[in-house]
XYZ file of N, CA, C and O in Angstrom:
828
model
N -6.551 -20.890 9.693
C -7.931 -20.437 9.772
C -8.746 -21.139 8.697
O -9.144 -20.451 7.758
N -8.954 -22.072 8.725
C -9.910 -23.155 7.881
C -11.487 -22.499 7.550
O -12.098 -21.641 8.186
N -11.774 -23.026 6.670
C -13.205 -22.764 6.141
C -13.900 -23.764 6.363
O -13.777 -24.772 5.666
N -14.748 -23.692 7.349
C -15.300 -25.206 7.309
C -16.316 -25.808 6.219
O -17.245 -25.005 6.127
N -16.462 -26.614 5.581
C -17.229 -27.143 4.523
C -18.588 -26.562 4.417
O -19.200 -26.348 5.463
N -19.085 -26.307 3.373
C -20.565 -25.906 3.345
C -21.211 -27.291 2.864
O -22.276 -27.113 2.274
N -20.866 -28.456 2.962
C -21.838 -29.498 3.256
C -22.402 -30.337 3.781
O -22.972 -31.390 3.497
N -22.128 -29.605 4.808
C -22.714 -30.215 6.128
C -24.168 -30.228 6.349
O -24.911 -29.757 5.488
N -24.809 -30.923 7.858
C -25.955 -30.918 7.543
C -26.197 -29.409 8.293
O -25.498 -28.968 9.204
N -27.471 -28.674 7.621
C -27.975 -27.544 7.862
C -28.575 -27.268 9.284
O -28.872 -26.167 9.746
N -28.691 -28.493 9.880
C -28.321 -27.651 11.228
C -27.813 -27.349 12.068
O -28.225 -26.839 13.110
N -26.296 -27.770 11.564
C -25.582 -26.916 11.808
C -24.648 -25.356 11.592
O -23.623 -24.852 12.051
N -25.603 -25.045 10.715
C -25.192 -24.051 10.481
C -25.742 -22.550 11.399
O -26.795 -22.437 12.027
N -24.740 -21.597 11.237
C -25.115 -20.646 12.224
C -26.223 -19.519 11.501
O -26.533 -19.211 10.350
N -26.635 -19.087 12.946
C -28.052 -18.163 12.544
C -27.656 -17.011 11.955
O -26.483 -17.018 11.582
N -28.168 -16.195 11.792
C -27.860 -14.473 11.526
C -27.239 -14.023 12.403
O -26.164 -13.427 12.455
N -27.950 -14.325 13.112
C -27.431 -13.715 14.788
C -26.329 -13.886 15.347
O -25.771 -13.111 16.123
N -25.935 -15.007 14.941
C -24.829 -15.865 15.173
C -23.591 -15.183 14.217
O -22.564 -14.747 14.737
N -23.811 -15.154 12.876
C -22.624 -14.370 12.299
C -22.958 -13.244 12.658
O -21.898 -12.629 12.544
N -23.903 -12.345 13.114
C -23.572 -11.035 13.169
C -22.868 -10.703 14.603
O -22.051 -9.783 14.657
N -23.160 -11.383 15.642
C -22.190 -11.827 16.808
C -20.800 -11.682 17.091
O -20.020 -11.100 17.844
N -20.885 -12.938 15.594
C -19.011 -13.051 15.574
C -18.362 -12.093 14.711
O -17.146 -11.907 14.729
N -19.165 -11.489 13.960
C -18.432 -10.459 13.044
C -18.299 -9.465 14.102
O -17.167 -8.985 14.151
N -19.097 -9.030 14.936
C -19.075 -8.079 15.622
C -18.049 -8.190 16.502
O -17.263 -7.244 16.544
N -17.819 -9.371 17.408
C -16.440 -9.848 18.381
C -15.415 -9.972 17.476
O -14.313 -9.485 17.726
N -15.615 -10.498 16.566
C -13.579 -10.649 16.123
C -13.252 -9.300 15.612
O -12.218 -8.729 15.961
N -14.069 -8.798 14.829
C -13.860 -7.189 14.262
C -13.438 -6.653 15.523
O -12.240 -6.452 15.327
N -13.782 -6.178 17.106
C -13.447 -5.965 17.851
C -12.223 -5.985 18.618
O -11.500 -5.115 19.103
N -12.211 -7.588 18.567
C -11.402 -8.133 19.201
C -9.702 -7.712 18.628
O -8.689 -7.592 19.317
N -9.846 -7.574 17.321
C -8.446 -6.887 16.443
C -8.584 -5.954 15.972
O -7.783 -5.607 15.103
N -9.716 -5.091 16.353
C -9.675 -3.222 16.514
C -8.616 -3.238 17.679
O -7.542 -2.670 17.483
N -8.918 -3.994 19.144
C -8.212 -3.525 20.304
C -6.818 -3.689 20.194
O -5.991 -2.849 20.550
N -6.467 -5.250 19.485
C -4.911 -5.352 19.039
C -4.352 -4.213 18.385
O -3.376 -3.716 18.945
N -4.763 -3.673 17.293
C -4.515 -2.641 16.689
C -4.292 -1.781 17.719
O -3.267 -2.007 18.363
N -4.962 -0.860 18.056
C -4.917 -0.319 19.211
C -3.499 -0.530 20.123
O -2.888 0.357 20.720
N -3.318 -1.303 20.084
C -2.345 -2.001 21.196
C -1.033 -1.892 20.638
O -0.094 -1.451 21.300
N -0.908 -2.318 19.311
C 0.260 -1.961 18.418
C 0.330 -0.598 17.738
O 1.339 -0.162 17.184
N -0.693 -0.049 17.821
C -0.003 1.247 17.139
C 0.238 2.371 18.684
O 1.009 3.327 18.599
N -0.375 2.134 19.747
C 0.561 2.816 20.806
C 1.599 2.437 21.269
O 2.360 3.222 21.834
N 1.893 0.989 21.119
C 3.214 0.370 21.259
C 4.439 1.005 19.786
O 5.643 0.837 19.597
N 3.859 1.403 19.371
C 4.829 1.965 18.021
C 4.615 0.212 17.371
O 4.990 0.105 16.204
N 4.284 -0.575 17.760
C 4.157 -1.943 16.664
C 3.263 -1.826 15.390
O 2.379 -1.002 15.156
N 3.658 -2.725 14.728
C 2.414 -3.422 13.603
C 2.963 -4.989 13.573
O 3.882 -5.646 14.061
N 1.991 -5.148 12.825
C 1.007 -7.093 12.108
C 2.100 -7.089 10.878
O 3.091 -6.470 10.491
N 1.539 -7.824 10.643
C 1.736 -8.485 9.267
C 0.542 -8.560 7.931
O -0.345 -7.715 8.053
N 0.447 -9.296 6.922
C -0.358 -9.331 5.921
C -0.960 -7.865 5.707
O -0.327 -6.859 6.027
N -2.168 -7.831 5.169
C -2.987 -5.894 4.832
C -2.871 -5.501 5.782
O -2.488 -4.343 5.617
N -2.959 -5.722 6.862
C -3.003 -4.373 8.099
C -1.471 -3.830 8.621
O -1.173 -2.730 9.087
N -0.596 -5.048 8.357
C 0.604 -4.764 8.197
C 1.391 -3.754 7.384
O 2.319 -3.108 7.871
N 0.918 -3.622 5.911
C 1.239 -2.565 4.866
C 0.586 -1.310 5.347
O 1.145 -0.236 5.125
N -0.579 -1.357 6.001
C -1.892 -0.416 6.439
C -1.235 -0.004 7.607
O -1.778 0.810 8.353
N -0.490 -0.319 7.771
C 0.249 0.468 9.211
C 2.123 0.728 8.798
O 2.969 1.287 9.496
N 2.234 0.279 7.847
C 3.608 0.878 7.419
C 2.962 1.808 6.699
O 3.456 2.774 7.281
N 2.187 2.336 5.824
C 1.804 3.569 5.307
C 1.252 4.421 6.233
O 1.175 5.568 5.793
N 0.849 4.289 7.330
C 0.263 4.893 8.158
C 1.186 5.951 8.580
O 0.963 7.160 8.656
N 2.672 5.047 8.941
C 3.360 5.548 9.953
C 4.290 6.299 8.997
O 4.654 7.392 9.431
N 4.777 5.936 7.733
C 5.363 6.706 6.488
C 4.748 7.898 6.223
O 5.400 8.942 6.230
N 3.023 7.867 5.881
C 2.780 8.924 5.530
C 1.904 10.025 6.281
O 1.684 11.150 5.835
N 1.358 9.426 7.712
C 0.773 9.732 8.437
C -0.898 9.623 8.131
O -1.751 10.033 8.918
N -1.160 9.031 6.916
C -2.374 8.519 6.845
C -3.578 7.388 8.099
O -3.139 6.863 9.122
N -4.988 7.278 7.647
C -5.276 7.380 9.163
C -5.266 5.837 8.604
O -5.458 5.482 7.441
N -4.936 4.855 9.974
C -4.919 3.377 9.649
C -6.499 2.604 8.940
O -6.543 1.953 7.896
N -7.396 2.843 9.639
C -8.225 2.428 9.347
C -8.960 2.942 8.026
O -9.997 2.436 7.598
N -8.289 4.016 7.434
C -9.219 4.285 5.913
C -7.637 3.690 5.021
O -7.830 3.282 3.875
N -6.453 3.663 5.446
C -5.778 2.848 4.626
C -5.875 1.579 4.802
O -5.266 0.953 3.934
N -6.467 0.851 5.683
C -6.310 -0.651 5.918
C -7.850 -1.352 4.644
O -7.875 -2.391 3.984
N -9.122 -0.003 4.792
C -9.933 -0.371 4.218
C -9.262 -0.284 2.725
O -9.364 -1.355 2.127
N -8.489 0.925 1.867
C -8.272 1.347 0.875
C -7.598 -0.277 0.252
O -8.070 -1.042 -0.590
N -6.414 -0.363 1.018
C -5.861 -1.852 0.611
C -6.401 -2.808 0.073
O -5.999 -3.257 -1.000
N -7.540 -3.353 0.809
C -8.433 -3.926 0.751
C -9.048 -4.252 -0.271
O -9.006 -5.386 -0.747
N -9.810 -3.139 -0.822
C -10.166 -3.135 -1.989
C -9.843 -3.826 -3.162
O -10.885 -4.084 -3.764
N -8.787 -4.266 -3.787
C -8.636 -5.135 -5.074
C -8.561 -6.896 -4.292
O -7.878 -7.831 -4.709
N -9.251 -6.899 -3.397
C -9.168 -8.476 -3.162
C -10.191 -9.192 -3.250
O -10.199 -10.408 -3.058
N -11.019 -8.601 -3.508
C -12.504 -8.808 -3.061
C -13.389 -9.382 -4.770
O -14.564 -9.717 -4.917
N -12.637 -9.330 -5.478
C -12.858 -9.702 -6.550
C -12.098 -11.311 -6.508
O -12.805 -12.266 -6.828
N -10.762 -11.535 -6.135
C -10.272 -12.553 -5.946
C -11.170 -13.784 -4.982
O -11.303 -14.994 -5.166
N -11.811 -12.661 -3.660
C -12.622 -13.600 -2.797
C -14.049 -13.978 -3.240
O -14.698 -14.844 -2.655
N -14.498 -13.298 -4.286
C -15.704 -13.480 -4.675
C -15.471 -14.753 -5.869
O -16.309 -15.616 -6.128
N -14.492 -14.654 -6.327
C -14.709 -15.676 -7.679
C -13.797 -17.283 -6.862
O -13.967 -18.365 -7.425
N -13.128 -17.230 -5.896
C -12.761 -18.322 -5.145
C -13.543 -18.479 -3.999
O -13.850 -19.668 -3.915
N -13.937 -17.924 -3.215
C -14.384 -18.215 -1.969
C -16.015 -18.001 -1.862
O -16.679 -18.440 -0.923
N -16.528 -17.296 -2.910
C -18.113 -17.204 -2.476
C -18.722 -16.290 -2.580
O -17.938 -15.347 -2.480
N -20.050 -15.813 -2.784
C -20.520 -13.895 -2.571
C -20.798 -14.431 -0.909
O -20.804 -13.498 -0.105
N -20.994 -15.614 -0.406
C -21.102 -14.990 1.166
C -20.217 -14.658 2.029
O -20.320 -13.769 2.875
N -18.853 -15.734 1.741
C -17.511 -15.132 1.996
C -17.270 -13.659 2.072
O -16.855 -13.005 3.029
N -17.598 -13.283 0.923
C -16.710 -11.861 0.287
C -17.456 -11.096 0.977
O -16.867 -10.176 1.544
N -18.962 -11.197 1.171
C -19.918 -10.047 2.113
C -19.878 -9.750 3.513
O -20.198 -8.708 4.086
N -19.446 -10.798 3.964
C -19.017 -11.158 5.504
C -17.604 -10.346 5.438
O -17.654 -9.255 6.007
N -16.437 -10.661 4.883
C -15.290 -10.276 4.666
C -15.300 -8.548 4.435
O -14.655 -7.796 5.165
N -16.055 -8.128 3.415
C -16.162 -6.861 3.591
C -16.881 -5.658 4.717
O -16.721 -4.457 4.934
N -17.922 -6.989 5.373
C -18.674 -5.783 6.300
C -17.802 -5.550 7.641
O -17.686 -4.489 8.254
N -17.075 -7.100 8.020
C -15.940 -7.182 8.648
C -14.674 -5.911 8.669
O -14.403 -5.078 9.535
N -14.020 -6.209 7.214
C -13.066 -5.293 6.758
C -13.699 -2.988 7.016
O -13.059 -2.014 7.411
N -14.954 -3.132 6.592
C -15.880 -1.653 7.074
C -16.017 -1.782 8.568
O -15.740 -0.738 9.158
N -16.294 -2.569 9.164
C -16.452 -2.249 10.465
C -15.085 -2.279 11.310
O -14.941 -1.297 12.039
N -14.421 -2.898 11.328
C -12.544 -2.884 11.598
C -12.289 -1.209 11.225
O -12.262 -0.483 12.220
N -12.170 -0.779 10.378
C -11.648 0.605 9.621
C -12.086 1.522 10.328
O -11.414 2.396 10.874
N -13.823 1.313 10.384
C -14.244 2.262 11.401
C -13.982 1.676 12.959
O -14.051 2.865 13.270
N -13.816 1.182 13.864
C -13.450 0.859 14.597
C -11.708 1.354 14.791
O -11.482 2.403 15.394
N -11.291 1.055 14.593
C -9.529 1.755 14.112
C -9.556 2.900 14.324
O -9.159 3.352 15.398
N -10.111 3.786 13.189
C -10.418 4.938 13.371
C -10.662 5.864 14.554
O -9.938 6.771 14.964
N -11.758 5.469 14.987
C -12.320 5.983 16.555
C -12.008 5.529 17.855
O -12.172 6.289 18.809
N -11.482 4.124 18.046
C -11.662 3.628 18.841
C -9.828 4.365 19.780
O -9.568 3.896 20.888
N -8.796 5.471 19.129
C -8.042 5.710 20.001
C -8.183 6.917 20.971
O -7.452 7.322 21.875
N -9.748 7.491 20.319
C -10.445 8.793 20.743
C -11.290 8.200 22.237
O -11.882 8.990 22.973
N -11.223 6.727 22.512
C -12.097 6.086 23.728
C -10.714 5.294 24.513
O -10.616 5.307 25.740
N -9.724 4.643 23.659
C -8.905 3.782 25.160
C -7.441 4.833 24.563
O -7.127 5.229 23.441
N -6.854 4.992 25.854
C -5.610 5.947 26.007
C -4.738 4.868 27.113
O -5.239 4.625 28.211
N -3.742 4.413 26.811
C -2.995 3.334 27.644
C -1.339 4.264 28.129
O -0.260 4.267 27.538
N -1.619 4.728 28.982
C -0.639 5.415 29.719
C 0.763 4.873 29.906
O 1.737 5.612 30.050
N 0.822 3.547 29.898
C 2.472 3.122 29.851
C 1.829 1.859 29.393
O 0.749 1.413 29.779
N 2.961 1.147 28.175
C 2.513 0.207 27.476
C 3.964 -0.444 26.867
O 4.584 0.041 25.921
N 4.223 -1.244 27.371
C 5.746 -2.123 27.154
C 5.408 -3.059 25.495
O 4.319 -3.484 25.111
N 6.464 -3.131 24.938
C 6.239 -3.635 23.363
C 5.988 -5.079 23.497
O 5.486 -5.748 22.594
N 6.383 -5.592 24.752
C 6.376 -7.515 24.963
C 5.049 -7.422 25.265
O 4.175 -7.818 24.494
N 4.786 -6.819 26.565
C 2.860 -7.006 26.555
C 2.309 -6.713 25.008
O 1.731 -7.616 24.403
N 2.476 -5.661 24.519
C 1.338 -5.648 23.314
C 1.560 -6.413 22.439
O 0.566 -6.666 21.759
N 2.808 -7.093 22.044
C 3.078 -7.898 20.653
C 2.288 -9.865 21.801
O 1.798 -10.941 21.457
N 2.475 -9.527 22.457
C 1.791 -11.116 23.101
C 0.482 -10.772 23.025
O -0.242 -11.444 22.291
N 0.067 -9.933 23.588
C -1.867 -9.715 24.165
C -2.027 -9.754 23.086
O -2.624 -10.731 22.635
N -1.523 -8.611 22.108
C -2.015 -8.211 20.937
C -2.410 -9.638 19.212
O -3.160 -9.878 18.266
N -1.209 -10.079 19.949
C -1.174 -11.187 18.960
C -2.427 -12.459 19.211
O -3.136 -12.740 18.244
N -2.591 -13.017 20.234
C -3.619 -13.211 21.133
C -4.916 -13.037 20.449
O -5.621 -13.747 19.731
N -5.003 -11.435 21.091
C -6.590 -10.575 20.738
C -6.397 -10.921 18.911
O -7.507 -11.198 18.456
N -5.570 -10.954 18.092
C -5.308 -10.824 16.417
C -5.895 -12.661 16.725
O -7.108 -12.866 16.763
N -5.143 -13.554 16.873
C -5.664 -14.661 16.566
C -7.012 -14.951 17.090
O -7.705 -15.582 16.292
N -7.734 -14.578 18.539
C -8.701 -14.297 18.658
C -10.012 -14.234 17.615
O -10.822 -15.093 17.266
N -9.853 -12.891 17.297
C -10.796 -12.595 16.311
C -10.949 -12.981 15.307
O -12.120 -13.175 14.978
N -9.606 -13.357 14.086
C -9.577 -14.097 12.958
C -9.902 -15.341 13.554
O -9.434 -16.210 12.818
N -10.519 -15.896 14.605
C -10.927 -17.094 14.800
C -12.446 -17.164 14.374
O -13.173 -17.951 13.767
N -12.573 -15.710 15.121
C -14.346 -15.883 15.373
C -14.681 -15.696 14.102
O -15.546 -16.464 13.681
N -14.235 -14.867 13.323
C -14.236 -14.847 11.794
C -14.580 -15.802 10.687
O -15.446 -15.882 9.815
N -13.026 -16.833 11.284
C -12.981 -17.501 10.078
C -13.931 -18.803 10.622
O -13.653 -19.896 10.130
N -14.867 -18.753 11.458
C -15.621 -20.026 11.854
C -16.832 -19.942 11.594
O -17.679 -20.692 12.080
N -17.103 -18.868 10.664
C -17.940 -17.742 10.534
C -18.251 -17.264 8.781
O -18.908 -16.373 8.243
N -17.408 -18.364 8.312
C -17.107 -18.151 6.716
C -16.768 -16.179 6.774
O -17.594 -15.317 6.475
N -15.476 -15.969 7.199
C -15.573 -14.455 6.790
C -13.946 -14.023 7.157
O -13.241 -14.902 7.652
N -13.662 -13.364 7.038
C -12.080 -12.433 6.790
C -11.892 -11.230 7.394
O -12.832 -10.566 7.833
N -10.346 -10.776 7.474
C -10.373 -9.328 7.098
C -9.304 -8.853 5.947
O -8.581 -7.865 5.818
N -9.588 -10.195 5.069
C -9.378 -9.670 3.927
C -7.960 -9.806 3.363
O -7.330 -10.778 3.780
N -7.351 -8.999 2.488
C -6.082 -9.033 2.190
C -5.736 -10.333 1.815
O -6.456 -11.000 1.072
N -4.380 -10.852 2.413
C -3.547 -11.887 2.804
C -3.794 -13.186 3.751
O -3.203 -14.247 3.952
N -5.277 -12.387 4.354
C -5.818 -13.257 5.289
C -6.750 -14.251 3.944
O -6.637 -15.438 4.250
N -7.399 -14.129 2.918
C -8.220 -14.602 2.227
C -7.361 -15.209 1.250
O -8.024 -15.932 0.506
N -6.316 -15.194 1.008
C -5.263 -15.987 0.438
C -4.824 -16.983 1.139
O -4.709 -18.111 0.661
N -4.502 -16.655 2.466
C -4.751 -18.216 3.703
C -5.816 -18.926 3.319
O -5.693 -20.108 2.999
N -6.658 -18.473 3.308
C -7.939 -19.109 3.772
C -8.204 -20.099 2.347
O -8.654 -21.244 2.393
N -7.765 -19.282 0.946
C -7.765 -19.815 -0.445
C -7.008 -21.276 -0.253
O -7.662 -22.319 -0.237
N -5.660 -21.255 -0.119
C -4.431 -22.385 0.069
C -4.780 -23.541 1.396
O -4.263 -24.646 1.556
N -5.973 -22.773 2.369
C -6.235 -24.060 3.177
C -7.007 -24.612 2.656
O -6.651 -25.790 2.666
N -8.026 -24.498 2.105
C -9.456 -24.940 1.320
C -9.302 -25.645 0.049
O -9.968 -26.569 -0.417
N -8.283 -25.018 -0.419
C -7.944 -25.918 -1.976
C -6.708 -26.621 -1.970
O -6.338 -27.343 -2.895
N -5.992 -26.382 -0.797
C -4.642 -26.856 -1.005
C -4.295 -28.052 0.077
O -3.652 -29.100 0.019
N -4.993 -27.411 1.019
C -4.635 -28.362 2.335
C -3.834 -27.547 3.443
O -3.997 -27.561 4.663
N -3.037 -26.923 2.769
C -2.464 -25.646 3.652
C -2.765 -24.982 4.992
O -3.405 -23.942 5.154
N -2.157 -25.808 6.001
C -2.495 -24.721 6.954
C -2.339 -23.191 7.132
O -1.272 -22.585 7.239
N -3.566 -22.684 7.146
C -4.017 -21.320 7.003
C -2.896 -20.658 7.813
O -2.074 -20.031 7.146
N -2.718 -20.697 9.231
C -1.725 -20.155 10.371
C -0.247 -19.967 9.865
O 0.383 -18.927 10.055
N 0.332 -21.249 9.093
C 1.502 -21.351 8.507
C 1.677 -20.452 7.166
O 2.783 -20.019 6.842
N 0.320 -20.165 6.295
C 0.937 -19.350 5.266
C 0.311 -17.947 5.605
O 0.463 -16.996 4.838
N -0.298 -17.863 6.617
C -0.391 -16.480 7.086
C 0.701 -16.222 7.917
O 0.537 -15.090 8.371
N 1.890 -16.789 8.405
C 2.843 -16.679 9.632
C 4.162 -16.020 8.101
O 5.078 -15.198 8.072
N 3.585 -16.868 7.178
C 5.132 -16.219 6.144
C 5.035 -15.218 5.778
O 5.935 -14.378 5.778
N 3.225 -14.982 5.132
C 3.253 -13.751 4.610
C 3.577 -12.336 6.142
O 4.367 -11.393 6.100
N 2.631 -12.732 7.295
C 3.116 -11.902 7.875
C 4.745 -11.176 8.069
O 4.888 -9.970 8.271
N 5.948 -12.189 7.963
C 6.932 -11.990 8.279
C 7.648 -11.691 7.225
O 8.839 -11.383 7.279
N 6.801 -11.778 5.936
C 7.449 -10.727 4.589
C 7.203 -9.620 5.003
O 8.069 -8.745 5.007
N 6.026 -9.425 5.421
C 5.472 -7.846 5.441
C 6.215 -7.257 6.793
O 6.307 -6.033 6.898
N 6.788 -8.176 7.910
C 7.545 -7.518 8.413
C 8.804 -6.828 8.536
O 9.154 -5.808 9.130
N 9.443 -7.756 7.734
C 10.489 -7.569 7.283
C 10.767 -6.014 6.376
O 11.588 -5.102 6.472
N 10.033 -6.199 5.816
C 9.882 -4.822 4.640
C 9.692 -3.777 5.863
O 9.904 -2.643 5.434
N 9.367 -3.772 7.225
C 8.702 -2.584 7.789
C 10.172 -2.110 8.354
O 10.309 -0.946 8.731
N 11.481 -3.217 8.413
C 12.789 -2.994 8.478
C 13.266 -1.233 8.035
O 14.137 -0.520 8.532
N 12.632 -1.054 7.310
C 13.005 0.482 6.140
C 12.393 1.573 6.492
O 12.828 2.660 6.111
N 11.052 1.455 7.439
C 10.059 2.166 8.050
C 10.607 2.299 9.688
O 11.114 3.220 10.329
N 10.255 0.986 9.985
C 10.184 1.159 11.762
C 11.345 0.735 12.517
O 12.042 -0.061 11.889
N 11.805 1.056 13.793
C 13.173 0.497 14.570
C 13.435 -0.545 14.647
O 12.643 -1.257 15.265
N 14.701 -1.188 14.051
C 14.618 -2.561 14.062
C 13.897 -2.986 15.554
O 13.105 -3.929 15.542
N 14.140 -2.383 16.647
C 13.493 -3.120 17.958
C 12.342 -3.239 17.823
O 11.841 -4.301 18.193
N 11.563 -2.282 17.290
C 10.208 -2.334 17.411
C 9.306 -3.448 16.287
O 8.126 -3.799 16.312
N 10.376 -3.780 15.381
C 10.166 -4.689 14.140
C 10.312 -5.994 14.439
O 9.904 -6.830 13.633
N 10.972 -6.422 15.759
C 11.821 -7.320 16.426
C 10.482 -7.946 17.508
O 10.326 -9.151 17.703
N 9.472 -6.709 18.222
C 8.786 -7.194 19.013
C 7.344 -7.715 18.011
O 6.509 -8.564 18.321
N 7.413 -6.881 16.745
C 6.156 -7.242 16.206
C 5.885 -8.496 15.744
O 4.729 -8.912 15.666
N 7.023 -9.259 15.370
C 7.763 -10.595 14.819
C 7.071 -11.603 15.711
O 6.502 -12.643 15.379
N 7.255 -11.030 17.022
C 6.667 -11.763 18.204
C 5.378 -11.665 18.121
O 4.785 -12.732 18.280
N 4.670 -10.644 17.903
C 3.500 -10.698 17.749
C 2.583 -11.513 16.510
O 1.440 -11.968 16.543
N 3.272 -11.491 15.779
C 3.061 -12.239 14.375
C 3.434 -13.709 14.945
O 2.889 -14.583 14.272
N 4.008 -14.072 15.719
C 4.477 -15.260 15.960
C 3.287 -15.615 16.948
O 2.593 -16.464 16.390
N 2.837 -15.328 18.065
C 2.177 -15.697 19.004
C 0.864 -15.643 18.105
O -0.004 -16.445 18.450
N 0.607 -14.935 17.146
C -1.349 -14.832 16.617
C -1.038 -16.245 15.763
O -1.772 -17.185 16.067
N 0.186 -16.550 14.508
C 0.230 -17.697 13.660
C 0.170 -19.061 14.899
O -0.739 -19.892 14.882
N 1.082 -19.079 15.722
C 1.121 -20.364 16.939
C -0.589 -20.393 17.105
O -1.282 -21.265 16.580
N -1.086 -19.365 17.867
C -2.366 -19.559 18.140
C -3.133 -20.387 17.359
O -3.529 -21.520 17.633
N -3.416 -19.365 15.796
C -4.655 -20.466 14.914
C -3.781 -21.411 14.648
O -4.355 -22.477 14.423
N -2.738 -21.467 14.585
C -1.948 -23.121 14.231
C -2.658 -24.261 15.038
O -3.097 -25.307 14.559
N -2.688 -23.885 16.299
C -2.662 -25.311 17.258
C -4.453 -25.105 17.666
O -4.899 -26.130 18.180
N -5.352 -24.126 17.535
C -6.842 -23.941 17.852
C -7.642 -24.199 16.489
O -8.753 -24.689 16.284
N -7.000 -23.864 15.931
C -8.069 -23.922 14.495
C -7.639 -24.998 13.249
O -7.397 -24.443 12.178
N -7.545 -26.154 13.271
C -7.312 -26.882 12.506
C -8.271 -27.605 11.266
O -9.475 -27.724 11.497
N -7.821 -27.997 10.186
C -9.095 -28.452 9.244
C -9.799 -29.429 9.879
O -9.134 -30.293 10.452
N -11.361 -29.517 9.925
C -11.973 -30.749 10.183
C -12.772 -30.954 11.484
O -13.734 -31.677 11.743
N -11.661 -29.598 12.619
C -11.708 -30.312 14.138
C -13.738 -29.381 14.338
O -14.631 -29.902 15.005
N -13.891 -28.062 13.575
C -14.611 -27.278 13.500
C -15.266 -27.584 12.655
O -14.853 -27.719 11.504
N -16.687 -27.807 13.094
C -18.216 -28.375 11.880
C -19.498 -27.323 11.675
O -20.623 -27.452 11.192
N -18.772 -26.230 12.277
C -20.331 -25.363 11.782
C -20.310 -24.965 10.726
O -19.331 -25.373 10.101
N -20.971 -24.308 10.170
C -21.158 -23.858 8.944
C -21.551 -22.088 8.372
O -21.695 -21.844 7.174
């Protein structure tokens, strides 16, 4: 998930409208994944990953722990990545939480197999961290540590978000059924493949 350069020429850069658009679709777009994995008994990887192993440990609600997490990174994204980064990233990260929150009180999925949701789901997850990150913006966590190591390092974003995800899965080994830890892997696998091969440094020039 690359950052595309802020020195480009200015007109290409996007309107208001335009980030408030995409904040609004990708925030969406991985409310529904969510959604998708926590009736599948699944989770992610990186913050929403921990945000859903505490969820399911302590019965806390996902979306006010996914925001709580959150919180000590935003100092990291502000002094590396930008105050517009970090503002985008947080209204993102508030609107996700609330979205999470409410959104299992509107879709109810009556039979739901763990291979469909860890594929769709992973999908709808790379999805949105697309529209996001094209968008100078996050949801934060582990995702803004990608985004740090592609920008300064060269690092493809997909590849060090695919490890951290699969630390954080691993650890959910102690929490959730290995099967169900087994399909999320997949899901973590199909969202990292995604921005791997769609979102590369350079290929994307807006601003």
């Amino acid at each position: 998930m690359d950052i595309p350069s802020p020195h480009y020429s200015t007109s290409l850069r996007h309107s208001r409208f335009e980030d408030f658009q995409a904040l609004c679709a990708g925030t969406l777009f991985v409310a529904m994944a969510l959604v998708l994995f926590g009736q599948a008994g699944l989770l992610t990887g990186g913050t929403a990953g921990a945000a859903f192993l505490l969820h399911y440990a302590t019965g806390m609600g996902l979306g006010q722990t996914f925001f709580l997490l959150n919180l000590p990174f935003y100092g990291f994204a502000w002094k590396r990545m930008g105050g517009e980064f970090t503002f985008k990233t947080f209204a993102a990260v508030l609107l996700l939480s609330v979205l999470t929150e409410f959104a299992p009180r509107f879709v109810s999925i009556q039979a739901l197999h763990p291979a469909f949701a860890a594929v769709f789901g992973g999908l709808l997850l790379g999805t949105g961290c697309l529209f996001l990150a094209r968008h100078r913006a996050s949801l934060g966590g582990a995702t803004i540590v990608s985004l740090y190591f592609q920008e300064r390092r060269g690092w493809r974003a997909g590849k060090v978000q695919l490890v951290i995800d699969c630390a954080v899965l691993m650890a959910a080994l102690f929490v959730v059924a290995p099967s169900r830890v087994g399909w999320s892997i997949l899901g973590a696998v199909v969202m990292g493949g995604f921005l791997w091969v769609n979102h590369r440094p350079g290929r994307y020039v807006g601003s």
